[in-house]
XYZ file of N, CA, C and O in Angstrom:
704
model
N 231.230 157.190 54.979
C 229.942 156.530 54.985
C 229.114 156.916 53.756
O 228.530 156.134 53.005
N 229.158 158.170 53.680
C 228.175 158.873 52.226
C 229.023 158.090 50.790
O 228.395 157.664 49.821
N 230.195 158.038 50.887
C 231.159 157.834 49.579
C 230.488 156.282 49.634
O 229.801 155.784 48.742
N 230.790 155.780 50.650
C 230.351 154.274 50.640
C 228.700 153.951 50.121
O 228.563 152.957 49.408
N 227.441 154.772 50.463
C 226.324 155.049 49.990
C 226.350 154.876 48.748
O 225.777 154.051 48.035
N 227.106 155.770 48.506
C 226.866 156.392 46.993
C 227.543 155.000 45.853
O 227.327 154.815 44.656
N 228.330 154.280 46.751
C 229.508 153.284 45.981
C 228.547 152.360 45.637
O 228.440 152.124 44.434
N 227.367 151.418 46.882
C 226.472 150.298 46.974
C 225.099 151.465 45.903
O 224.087 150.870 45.532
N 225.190 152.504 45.653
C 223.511 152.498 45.335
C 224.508 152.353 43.384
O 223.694 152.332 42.461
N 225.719 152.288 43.028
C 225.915 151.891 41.589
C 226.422 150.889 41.264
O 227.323 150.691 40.448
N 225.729 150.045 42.042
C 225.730 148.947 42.179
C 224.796 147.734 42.204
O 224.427 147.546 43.363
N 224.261 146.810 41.320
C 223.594 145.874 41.717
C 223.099 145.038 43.014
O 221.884 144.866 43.107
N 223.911 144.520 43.990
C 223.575 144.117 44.732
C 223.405 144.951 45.820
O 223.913 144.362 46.774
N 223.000 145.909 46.144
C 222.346 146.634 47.103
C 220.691 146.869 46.767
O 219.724 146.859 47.529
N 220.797 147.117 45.081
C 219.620 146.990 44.589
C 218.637 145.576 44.668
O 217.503 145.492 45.142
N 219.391 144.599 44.097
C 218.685 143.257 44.896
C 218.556 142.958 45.877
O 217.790 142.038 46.162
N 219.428 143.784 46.998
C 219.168 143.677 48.587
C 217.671 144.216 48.922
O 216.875 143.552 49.585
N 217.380 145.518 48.379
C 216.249 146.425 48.370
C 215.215 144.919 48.355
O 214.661 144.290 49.257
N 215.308 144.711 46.595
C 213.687 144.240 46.044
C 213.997 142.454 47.404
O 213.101 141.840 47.985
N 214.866 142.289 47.435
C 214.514 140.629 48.326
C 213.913 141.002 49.907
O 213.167 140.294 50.583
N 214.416 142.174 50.217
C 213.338 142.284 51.276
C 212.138 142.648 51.368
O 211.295 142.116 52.090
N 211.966 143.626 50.608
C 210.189 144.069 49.987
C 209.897 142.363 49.854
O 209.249 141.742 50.697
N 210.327 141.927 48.991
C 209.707 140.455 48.777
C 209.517 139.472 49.818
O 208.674 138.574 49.799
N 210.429 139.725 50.802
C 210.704 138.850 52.142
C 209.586 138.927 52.850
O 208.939 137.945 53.213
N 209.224 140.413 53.144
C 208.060 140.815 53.495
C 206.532 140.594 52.900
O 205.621 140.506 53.723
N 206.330 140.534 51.958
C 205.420 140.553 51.204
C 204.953 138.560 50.858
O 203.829 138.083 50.704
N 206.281 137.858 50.842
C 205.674 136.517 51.063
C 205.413 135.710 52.792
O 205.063 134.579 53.129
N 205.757 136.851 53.494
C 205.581 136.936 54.912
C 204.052 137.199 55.352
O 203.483 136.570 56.244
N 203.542 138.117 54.665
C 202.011 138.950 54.266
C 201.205 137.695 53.949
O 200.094 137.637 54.476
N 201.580 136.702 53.188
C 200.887 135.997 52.226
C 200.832 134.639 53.185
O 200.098 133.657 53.076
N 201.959 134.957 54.248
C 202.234 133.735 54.939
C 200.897 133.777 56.196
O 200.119 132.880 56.520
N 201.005 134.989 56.632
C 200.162 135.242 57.485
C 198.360 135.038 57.394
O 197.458 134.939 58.227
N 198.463 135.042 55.695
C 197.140 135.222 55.094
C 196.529 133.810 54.675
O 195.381 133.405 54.861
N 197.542 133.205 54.093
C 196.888 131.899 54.029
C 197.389 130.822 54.686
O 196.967 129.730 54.304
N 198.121 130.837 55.510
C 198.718 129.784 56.512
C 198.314 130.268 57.666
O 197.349 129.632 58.090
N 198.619 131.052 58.291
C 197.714 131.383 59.615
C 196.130 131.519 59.612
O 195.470 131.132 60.576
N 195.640 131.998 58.660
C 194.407 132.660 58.374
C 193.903 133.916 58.560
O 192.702 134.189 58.538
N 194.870 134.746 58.759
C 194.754 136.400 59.118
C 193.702 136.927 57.815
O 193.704 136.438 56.686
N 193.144 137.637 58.121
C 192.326 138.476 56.795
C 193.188 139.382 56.928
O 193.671 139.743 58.002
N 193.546 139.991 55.407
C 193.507 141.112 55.454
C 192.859 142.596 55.484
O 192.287 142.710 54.400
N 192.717 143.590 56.112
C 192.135 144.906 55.736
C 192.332 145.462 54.130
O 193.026 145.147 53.163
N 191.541 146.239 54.370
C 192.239 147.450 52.891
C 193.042 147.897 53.036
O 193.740 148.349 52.129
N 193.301 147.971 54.258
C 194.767 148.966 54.637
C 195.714 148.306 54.461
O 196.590 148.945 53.878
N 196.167 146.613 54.842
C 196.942 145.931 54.962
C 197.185 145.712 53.246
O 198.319 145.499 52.815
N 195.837 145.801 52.221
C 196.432 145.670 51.026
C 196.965 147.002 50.862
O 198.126 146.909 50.462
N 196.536 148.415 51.028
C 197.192 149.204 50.800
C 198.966 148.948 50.492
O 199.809 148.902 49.595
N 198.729 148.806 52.266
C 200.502 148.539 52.650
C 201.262 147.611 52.040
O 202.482 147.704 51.901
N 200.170 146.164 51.439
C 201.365 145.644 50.370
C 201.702 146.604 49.088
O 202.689 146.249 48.444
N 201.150 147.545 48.720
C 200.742 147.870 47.779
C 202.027 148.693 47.645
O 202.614 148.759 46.565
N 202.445 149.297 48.705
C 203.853 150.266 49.115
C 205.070 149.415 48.851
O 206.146 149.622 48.290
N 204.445 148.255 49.532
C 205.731 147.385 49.628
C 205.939 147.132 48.024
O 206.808 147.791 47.455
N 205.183 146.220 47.311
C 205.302 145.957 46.241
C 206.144 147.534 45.120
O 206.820 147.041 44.217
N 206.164 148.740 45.094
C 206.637 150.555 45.030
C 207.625 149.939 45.638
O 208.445 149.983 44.721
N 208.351 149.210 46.792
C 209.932 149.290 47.318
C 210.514 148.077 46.453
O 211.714 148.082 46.176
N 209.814 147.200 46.090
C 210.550 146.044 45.351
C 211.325 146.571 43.936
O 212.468 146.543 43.480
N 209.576 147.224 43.399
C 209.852 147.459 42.226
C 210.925 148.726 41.899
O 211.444 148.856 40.790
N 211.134 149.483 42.841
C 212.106 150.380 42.873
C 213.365 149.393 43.008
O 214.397 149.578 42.363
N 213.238 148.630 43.649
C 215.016 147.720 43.732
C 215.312 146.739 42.104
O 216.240 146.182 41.516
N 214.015 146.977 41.956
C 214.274 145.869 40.236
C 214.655 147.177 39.627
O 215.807 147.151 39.196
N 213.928 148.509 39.433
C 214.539 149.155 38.518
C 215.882 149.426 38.860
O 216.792 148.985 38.157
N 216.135 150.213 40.028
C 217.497 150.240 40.143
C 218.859 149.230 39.939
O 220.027 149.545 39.715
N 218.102 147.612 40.142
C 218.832 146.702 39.450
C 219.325 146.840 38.436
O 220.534 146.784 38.211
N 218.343 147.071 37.562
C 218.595 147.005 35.969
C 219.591 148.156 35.154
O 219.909 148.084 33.967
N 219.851 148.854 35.780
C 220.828 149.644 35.389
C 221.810 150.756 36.121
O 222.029 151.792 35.493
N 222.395 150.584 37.395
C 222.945 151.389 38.612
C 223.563 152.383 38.615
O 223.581 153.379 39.338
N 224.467 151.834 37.124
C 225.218 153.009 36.855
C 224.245 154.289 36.190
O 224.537 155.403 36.624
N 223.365 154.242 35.399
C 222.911 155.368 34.379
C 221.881 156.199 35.524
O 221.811 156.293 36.750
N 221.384 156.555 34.720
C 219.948 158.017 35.444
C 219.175 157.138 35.721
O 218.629 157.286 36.815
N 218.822 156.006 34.995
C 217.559 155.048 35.873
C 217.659 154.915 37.256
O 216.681 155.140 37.969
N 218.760 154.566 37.722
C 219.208 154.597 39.402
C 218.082 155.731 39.759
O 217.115 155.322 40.401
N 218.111 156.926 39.455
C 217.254 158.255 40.190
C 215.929 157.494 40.252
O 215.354 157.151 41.285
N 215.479 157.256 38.845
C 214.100 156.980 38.913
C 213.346 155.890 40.247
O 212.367 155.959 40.990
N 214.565 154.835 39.970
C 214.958 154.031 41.236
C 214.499 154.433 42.837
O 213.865 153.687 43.584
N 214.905 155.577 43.110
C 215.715 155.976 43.878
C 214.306 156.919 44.319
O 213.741 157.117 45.394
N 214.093 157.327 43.077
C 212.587 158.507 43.383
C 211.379 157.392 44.091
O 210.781 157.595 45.147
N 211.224 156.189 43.193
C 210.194 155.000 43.447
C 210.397 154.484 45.074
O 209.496 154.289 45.890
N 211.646 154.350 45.244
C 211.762 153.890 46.632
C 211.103 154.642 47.529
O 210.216 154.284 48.304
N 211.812 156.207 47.312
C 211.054 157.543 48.454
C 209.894 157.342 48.424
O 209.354 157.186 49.520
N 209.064 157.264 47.225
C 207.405 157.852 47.612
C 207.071 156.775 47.969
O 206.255 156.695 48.887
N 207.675 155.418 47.264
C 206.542 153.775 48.360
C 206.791 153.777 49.689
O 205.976 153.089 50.303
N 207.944 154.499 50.633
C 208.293 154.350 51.745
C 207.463 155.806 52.320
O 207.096 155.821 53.495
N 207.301 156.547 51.768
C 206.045 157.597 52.351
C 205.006 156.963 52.402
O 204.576 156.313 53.355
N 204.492 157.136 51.259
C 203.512 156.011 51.095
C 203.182 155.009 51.765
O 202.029 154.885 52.177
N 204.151 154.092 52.005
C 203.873 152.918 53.266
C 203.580 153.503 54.360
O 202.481 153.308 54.880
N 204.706 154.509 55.034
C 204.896 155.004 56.501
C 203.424 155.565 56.335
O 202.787 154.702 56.939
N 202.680 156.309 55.969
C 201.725 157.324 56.111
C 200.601 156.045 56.390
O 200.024 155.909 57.468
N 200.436 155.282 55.397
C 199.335 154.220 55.228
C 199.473 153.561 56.541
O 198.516 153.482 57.311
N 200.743 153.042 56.842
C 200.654 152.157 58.478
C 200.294 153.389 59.483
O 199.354 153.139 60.238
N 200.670 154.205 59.569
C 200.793 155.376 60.287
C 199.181 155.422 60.747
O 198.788 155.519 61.910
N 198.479 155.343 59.740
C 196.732 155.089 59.335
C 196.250 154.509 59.879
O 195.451 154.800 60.769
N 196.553 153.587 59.548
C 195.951 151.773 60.419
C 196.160 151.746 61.229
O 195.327 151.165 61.924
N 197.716 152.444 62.153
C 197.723 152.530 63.445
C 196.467 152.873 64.242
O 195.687 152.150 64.863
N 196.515 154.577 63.981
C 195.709 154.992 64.372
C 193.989 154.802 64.678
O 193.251 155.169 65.592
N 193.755 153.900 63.192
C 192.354 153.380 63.407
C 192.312 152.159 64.564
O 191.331 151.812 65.222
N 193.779 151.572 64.614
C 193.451 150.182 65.629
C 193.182 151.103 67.221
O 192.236 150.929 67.988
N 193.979 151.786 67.336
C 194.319 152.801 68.936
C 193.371 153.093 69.218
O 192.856 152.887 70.316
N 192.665 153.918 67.850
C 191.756 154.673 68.276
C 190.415 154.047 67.796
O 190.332 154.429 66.629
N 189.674 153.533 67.985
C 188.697 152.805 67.318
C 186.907 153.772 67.515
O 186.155 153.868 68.485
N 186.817 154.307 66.127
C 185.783 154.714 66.524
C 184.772 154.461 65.343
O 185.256 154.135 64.259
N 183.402 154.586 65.465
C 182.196 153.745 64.469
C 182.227 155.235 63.448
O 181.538 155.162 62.430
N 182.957 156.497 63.678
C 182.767 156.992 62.380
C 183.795 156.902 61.555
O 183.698 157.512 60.490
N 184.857 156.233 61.795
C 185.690 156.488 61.110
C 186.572 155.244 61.090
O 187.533 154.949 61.801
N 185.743 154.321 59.660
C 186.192 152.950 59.269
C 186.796 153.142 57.733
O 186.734 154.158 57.041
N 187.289 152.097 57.464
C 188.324 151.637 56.484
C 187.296 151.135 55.359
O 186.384 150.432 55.796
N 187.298 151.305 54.418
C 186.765 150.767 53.403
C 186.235 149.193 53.392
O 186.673 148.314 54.134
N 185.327 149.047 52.515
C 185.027 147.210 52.586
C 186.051 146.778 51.490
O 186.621 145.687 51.474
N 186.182 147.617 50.726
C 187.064 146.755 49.271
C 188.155 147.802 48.761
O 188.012 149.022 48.833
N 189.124 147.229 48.303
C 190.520 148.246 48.113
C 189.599 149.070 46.523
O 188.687 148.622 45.828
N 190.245 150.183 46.463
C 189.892 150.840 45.168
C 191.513 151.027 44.347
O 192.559 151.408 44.874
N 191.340 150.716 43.257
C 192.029 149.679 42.460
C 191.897 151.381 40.824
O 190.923 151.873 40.255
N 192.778 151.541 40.762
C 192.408 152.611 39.067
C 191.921 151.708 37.922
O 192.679 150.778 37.644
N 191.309 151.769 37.538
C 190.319 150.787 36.393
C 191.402 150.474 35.295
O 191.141 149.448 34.668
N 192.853 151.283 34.816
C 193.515 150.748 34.555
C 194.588 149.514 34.687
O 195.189 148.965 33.763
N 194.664 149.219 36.148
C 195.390 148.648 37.514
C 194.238 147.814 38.520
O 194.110 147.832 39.744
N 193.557 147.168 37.579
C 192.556 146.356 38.941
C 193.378 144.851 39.805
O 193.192 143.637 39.719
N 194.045 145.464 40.375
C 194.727 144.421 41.011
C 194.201 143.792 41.773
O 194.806 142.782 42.131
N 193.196 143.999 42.226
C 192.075 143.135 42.900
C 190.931 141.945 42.090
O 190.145 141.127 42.568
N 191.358 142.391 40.378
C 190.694 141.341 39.752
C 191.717 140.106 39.128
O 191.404 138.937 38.901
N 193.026 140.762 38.933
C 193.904 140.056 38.371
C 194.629 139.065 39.529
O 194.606 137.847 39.352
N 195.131 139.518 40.460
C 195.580 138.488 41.847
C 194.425 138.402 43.163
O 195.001 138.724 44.203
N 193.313 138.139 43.343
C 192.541 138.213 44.722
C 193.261 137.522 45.272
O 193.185 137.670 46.492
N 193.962 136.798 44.954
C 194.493 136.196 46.746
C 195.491 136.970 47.118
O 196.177 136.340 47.924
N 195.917 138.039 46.928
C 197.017 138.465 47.027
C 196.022 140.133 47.833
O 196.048 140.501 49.008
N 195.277 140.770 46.658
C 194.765 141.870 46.589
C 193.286 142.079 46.916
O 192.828 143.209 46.744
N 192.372 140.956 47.440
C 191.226 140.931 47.950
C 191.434 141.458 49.499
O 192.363 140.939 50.118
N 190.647 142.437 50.157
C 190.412 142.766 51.489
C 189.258 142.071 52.376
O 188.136 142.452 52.044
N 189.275 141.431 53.096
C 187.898 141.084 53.780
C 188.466 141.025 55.582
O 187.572 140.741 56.379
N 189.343 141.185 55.946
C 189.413 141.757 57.470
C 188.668 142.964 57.684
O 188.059 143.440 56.725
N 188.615 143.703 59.151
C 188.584 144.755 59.520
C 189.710 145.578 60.348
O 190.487 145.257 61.247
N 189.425 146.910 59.570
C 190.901 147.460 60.022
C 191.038 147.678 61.098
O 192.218 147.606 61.440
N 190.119 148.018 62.133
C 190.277 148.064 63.846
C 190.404 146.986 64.623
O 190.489 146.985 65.851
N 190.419 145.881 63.755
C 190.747 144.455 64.687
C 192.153 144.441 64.909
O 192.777 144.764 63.897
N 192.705 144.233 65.682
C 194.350 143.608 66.219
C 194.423 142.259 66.586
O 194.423 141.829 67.740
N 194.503 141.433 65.263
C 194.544 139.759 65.604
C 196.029 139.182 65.835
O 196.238 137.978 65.980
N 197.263 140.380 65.859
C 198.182 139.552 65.965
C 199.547 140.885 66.260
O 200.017 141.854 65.663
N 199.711 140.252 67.384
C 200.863 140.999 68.583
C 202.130 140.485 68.344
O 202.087 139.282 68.597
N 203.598 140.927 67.858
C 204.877 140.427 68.452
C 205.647 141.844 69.413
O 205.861 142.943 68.902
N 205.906 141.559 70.575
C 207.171 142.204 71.111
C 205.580 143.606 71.354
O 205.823 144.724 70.900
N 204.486 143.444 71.873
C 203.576 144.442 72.018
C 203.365 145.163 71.181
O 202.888 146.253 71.499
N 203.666 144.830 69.538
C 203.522 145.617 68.784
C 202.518 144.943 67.445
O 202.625 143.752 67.152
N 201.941 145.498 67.000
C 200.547 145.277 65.955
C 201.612 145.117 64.841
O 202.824 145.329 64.858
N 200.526 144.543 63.570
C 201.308 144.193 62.407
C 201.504 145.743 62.224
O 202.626 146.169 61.950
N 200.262 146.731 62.394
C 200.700 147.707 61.338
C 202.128 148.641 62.046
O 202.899 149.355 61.404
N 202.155 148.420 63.232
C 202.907 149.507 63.977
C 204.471 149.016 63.764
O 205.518 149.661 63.833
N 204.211 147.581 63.469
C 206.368 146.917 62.414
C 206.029 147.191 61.185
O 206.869 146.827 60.362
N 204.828 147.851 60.641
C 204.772 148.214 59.377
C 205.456 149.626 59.439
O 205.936 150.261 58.500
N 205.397 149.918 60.573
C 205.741 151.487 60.200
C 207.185 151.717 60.644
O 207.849 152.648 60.189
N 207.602 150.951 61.437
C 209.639 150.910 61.641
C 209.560 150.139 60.404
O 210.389 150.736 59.716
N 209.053 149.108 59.609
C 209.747 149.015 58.321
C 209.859 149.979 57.084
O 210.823 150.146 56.336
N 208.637 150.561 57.068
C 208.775 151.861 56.356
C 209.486 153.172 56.634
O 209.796 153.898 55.690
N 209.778 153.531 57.980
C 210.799 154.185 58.641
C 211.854 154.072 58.181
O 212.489 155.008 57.696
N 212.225 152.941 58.248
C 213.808 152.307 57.928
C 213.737 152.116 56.527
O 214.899 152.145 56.123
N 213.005 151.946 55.643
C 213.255 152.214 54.115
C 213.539 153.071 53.552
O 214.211 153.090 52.520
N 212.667 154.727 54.636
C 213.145 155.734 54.431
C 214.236 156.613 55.194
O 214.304 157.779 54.805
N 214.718 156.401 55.768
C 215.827 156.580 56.005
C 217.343 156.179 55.492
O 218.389 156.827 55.481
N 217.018 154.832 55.069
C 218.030 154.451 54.080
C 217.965 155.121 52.595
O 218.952 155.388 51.911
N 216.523 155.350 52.213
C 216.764 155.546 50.867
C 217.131 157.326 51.305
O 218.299 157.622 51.054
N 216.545 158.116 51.719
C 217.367 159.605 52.113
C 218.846 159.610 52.111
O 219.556 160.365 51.448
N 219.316 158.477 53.106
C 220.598 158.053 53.208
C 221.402 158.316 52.352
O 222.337 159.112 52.434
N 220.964 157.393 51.101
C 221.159 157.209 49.562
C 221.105 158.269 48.802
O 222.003 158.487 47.988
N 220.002 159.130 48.949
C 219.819 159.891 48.427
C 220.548 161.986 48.497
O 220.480 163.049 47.881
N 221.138 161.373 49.671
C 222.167 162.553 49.975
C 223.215 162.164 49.595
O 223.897 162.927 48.912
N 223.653 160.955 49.886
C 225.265 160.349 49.417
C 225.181 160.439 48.236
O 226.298 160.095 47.851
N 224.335 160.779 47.007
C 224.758 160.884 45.955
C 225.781 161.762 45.223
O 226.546 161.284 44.386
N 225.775 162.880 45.513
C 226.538 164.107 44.536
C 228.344 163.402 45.308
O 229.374 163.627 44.672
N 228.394 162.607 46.659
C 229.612 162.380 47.075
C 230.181 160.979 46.505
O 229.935 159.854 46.940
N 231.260 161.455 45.083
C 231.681 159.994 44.520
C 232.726 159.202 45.193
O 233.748 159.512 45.805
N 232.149 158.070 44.889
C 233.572 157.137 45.265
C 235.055 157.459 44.981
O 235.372 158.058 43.954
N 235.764 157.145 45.696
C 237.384 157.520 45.964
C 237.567 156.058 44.853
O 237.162 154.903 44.721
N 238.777 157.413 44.006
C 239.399 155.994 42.714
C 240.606 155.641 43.729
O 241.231 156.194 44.634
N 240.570 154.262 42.982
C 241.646 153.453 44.051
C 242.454 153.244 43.080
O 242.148 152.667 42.036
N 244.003 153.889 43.472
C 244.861 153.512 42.085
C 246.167 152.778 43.192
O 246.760 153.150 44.204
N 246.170 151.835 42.513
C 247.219 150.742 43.355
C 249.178 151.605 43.159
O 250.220 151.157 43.637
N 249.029 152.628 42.473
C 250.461 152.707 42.700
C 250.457 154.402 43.239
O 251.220 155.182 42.669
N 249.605 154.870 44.298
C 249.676 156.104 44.988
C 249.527 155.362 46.415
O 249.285 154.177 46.645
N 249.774 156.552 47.393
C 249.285 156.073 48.644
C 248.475 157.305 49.245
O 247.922 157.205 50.340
């Protein structure tokens, strides 16, 4: 299983597997936002914000599987999937627990280098509230499948990230 890990992460298409689901998700986000009419929170941009850290970790690792970029790859995936898990982990808690001292920001804060809130607003504008729960599947809140998706990003990328030092078995067609 680890040899097999280690075989798909020097490899391209595991890496495009990565960034098409970050993306799957993220035009899912967008689906919810302007076709349903969901607002988003700050938190919910946060959490694209992770997601968008898992894509871009699957483009870098795209771009080159075999060399050391893979790590960098590989490093980007771990911290957006902390990163995510901790942030939903957040929002959980503010929906559960709902209390008047302890609210979510009115507007995402953005590094003045990185104002992604001026360059895409429809994407990166916040105007929900984070203690509202406007939308249930299977009894579960957006943010709380935010956090088995970030779960499961990190666990795969750990996955990955132990199977490394174990290389693939050379396959030579005239041994057995």
């Amino acid at each position: 299983m680890l040899r097999y890990l280690n075989q798909c992460s020097r490899g391209r298409a595991a890496w495009l597997l990565l960034a098409i689901t970050a993306l799957a998700l993220e035009l899912t986000a967008l689906w919810f936002q302007h076709v349903m009419g969901l607002k988003p929170c700050v938190m919910c941009i946060y959490e694209r914000c992770a997601l968008f850290g898992v894509m871009g970790a699957g483009i870098v690792g795209a771009i080159a599987p075999k060399s050391p970029l893979r790590w960098a790859g590989l490093a980007i995936w771990i911290y957006s999937a902390c990163e995510g898990l901790r942030l939903s982990y957040d929002h959980t808690m503010l929906q559960l627990h709902p209390n008047p001292f302890t609210t979510c920001d009115f507007a995402a804060r953005f590094p003045g280098w990185l104002p992604l809130d001026k360059w895409l607003p429809s994407v990166f504008v916040a105007s929900g509230d984070c203690a509202e729960r406007n939308w249930d599947f299977l009894t579960l809140s957006m943010p709380q499948w935010m956090i088995v998706v970030f779960a499961a990003y990190l666990i795969v990328a750990i996955a990955v990230l132990i199977a490394q030092p174990f290389k693939p078995k050379r396959r030579d067609i005239f041994s057995r």
